Amino acid sequence: MIINTKYSEVENSDNFSKSLFSIGDPAIIFDILRSKLYSDPLGAVCREITSNARDSHIEANKASCPIEIVLPNKISPSLVIKDFGVGISPDRAENIFVQYGKSTKRNDNTQTGGFGMGCKCPFAITDSFSIVTVFDGIKYSYSAVIDETKVGALLLLDKRSTDESNGTSIIIPIKEKDFNIIDEKINEVNSFWAIQTIIKNSKSLASKPALD
């Protein structure tokens, strides 16, 4: 999404000193961005990660291809959002994914994001989540964690050759008490998209009457 930013022209006299605003304690600011930014954290996770997956399909010229979502249950208590888009390159992981305010979407109105916040939003509901991504024949497995610094880190756990196509899976642990809420939020978010998502383990879908 193209973001229009306006800056004021200010004339500065040599008689006045100027101090730039900066971040004194990154851990406090990152905690605000992670856990205080969203009024509906579960809904935000469903919306932001799903939108990122669809944006990856747009970037890969696969807009007509549905993404896949596996909802959590007692056997596998994680929300898995999988796309078949461009994948996350090591450069993008190191210089975009881990940095707040960095985005690849600022010059593209066909994609939803642009503020560099959405991919970090699982931290609003958990202290760790997983990213498995394939980029140009290499499969990378990462763990995104809030460590002892309270700033957060992206850990590369595994890297191996693969014949799988590019794409990314975001795996987010969900508390059992939130299973039904996640089910409802995922179905609500995806009801607005022309290309309907493939959703697995949904009780909401099972309860809906079949269309004639």
Coordinates of C-alpha atoms in Angstrom, one line a residue:
M1 CA 0.0 0.0 0.0
I2 CA 1.4 3.4 -1.0
I3 CA 1.7 5.5 2.1
N4 CA 1.5 9.3 1.7
T5 CA 3.7 11.0 4.2
K6 CA 3.8 14.8 4.5
Y7 CA 6.6 16.7 6.1
S8 CA 6.4 20.3 7.3
E9 CA 9.0 22.7 6.0
V10 CA 10.6 24.4 9.0
E11 CA 13.1 27.1 8.9
N12 CA 15.6 26.7 11.7
S13 CA 17.5 29.7 13.1
D14 CA 21.1 29.3 14.0
N15 CA 20.2 30.9 17.4
F16 CA 18.2 27.7 18.4
S17 CA 19.6 24.3 19.1
K18 CA 17.9 21.2 17.8
S19 CA 17.5 17.8 19.5
L20 CA 16.2 14.8 17.6
F21 CA 13.7 12.4 19.0
S22 CA 15.0 8.9 19.5
I23 CA 14.2 5.7 21.4
G24 CA 15.8 5.5 24.8
D25 CA 14.7 1.9 25.7
P26 CA 13.8 -0.2 22.7
A27 CA 12.3 -2.9 24.9
I28 CA 9.6 -0.6 26.2
I29 CA 8.7 0.7 22.7
F30 CA 8.7 -2.8 21.2
D31 CA 6.4 -4.0 24.0
I32 CA 3.9 -1.2 23.2
L33 CA 4.1 -2.1 19.4
R34 CA 3.6 -5.8 20.2
S35 CA 1.0 -5.9 22.9
K36 CA -0.6 -2.5 23.3
L37 CA -1.3 -1.6 19.7
Y38 CA -4.3 -3.8 19.0
S39 CA -7.7 -3.6 20.7
D40 CA -8.5 -7.0 19.4
P41 CA -5.2 -9.0 19.4
L42 CA -6.7 -12.3 18.1
G43 CA -8.6 -10.6 15.3
A44 CA -5.4 -8.6 14.4
V45 CA -3.4 -11.8 14.1
C46 CA -6.0 -13.4 11.8
R47 CA -6.3 -10.2 9.7
E48 CA -2.6 -9.3 9.4
I49 CA -1.1 -12.7 8.8
T50 CA -3.8 -13.6 6.3
S51 CA -3.3 -10.3 4.5
N52 CA 0.5 -10.9 4.4
A53 CA -0.1 -14.3 2.8
R54 CA -2.4 -12.9 0.2
D55 CA 0.1 -10.1 -0.5
S56 CA 2.8 -12.7 -1.1
H57 CA 0.6 -14.3 -3.7
I58 CA 0.1 -10.9 -5.4
E59 CA 3.8 -10.3 -5.4
A60 CA 4.4 -13.7 -7.0
N61 CA 1.6 -13.1 -9.6
K62 CA -0.5 -15.9 -8.0
A63 CA -3.5 -13.7 -6.9
S64 CA -6.0 -16.3 -8.1
C65 CA -4.4 -19.1 -5.9
P66 CA -6.0 -19.6 -2.5
I67 CA -3.9 -19.6 0.7
E68 CA -4.4 -22.4 3.2
I69 CA -5.2 -22.1 6.8
V70 CA -5.2 -24.9 9.4
L71 CA -7.1 -24.0 12.6
P72 CA -5.9 -25.2 16.0
N73 CA -7.3 -28.1 17.9
K74 CA -6.4 -30.2 20.9
I75 CA -4.1 -32.5 18.9
S76 CA -2.3 -29.6 17.1
P77 CA -2.9 -26.4 19.0
S78 CA -1.5 -24.0 16.5
L79 CA -2.9 -21.7 13.8
V80 CA -1.0 -22.3 10.6
I81 CA -1.3 -19.8 7.7
K82 CA 0.4 -21.0 4.5
D83 CA 1.0 -19.2 1.3
F84 CA 2.6 -20.2 -2.0
G85 CA 4.1 -16.8 -2.8
V86 CA 7.6 -15.5 -3.0
G87 CA 9.0 -16.9 0.2
I88 CA 11.2 -15.0 2.6
S89 CA 14.8 -14.5 1.4
P90 CA 17.5 -14.3 4.0
D91 CA 17.9 -10.7 3.2
R92 CA 14.2 -10.0 3.7
A93 CA 14.3 -11.9 7.0
E94 CA 17.2 -10.0 8.3
N95 CA 16.4 -6.5 7.0
I96 CA 12.5 -6.4 6.8
F97 CA 10.9 -9.1 8.9
V98 CA 12.7 -8.2 12.1
Q99 CA 12.5 -4.4 11.8
Y100 CA 9.5 -2.4 12.8
G101 CA 8.5 0.2 10.2
K102 CA 10.3 -1.6 7.3
S103 CA 8.1 -2.9 4.5
T104 CA 8.4 -4.0 0.9
K105 CA 4.9 -2.8 0.1
R106 CA 5.2 1.0 0.2
N107 CA 5.2 1.5 -3.5
D108 CA 2.4 -1.0 -4.4
N109 CA -1.3 -0.2 -4.0
T110 CA -2.3 -3.8 -4.9
Q111 CA -1.0 -5.1 -1.6
T112 CA -2.5 -4.5 1.8
G113 CA 0.4 -3.7 4.1
G114 CA 3.0 -1.0 4.2
F115 CA 3.7 -0.1 7.8
G116 CA 6.1 -3.0 8.6
M117 CA 4.0 -4.1 11.6
G118 CA 1.8 -7.0 10.5
C119 CA 4.4 -9.8 10.5
K120 CA 5.2 -9.1 14.1
C121 CA 1.6 -9.1 15.4
P122 CA 1.6 -12.7 16.6
F123 CA 3.7 -11.4 19.5
A124 CA 0.4 -9.7 20.7
I125 CA -0.8 -13.2 21.8
T126 CA 2.4 -15.3 22.3
D127 CA 6.0 -14.9 23.2
S128 CA 7.1 -17.2 20.3
F129 CA 6.0 -18.4 16.9
S130 CA 7.5 -20.2 14.0
I131 CA 8.2 -19.4 10.4
V132 CA 9.0 -22.0 7.8
T133 CA 9.8 -20.6 4.4
V134 CA 11.1 -21.9 1.1
F135 CA 13.1 -19.4 -1.1
D136 CA 14.8 -20.5 -4.3
G137 CA 15.4 -24.1 -3.4
I138 CA 16.3 -23.6 0.3
K139 CA 14.0 -24.3 3.2
Y140 CA 14.5 -22.1 6.2
S141 CA 13.0 -22.8 9.7
Y142 CA 12.9 -19.8 12.1
S143 CA 11.7 -19.2 15.6
A144 CA 10.6 -15.7 16.5
V145 CA 10.9 -15.2 20.2
I146 CA 10.8 -12.6 22.9
D147 CA 14.1 -13.3 24.7
E148 CA 15.6 -12.0 27.9
T149 CA 16.3 -8.7 26.3
K150 CA 12.6 -8.1 25.8
V151 CA 13.4 -6.8 22.3
G152 CA 12.8 -10.0 20.5
A153 CA 14.9 -12.1 18.1
L154 CA 14.6 -14.2 15.0
L155 CA 16.5 -17.5 15.3
L156 CA 17.5 -19.6 12.3
L157 CA 16.9 -23.2 13.5
D158 CA 17.4 -25.1 10.2
K159 CA 18.4 -24.6 6.6
R160 CA 18.3 -27.3 3.9
S161 CA 17.9 -27.9 0.2
T162 CA 14.5 -28.7 -1.1
D163 CA 12.6 -29.2 -4.3
E164 CA 9.5 -27.5 -2.8
S165 CA 8.1 -24.4 -4.4
N166 CA 8.5 -21.0 -2.8
G167 CA 6.1 -20.1 0.0
T168 CA 5.8 -19.5 3.7
S169 CA 4.0 -21.0 6.7
I170 CA 3.4 -19.0 9.9
I171 CA 2.8 -21.3 12.9
I172 CA 1.3 -19.6 15.9
P173 CA 0.5 -21.4 19.2
I174 CA -3.1 -20.8 20.4
K175 CA -4.5 -21.3 23.8
E176 CA -7.4 -23.8 23.9
K177 CA -9.8 -21.2 25.3
D178 CA -9.3 -19.2 22.1
F179 CA -9.8 -22.0 19.6
N180 CA -13.4 -21.0 18.8
I181 CA -12.6 -17.3 18.7
I182 CA -9.8 -17.9 16.2
D183 CA -12.2 -20.0 14.1
E184 CA -14.8 -17.2 14.0
K185 CA -12.2 -14.5 13.3
I186 CA -10.5 -16.4 10.5
N187 CA -13.8 -17.1 8.8
E188 CA -14.9 -13.5 9.3
V189 CA -11.7 -12.0 7.8
N190 CA -11.7 -14.4 4.8
S191 CA -15.4 -13.8 4.0
F192 CA -14.4 -10.5 2.4
W193 CA -11.9 -12.0 -0.1
A194 CA -12.9 -12.9 -3.7
I195 CA -10.5 -15.8 -3.7
Q196 CA -11.8 -17.9 -0.8
T197 CA -9.2 -19.4 1.5
I198 CA -8.9 -23.2 2.0
I199 CA -9.7 -23.5 5.8
K200 CA -9.2 -26.8 7.6
N201 CA -10.6 -27.9 11.0
S202 CA -13.3 -25.2 11.0
K203 CA -16.3 -25.7 13.2
S204 CA -17.8 -22.5 11.8
L205 CA -17.8 -23.8 8.3
A206 CA -19.2 -27.1 9.3
S207 CA -22.1 -25.4 11.0
K208 CA -23.1 -23.4 7.9
P209 CA -25.8 -24.8 5.6
A210 CA -24.5 -26.0 2.2
L211 CA -25.2 -23.6 -0.7
D212 CA -27.6 -24.9 -3.5

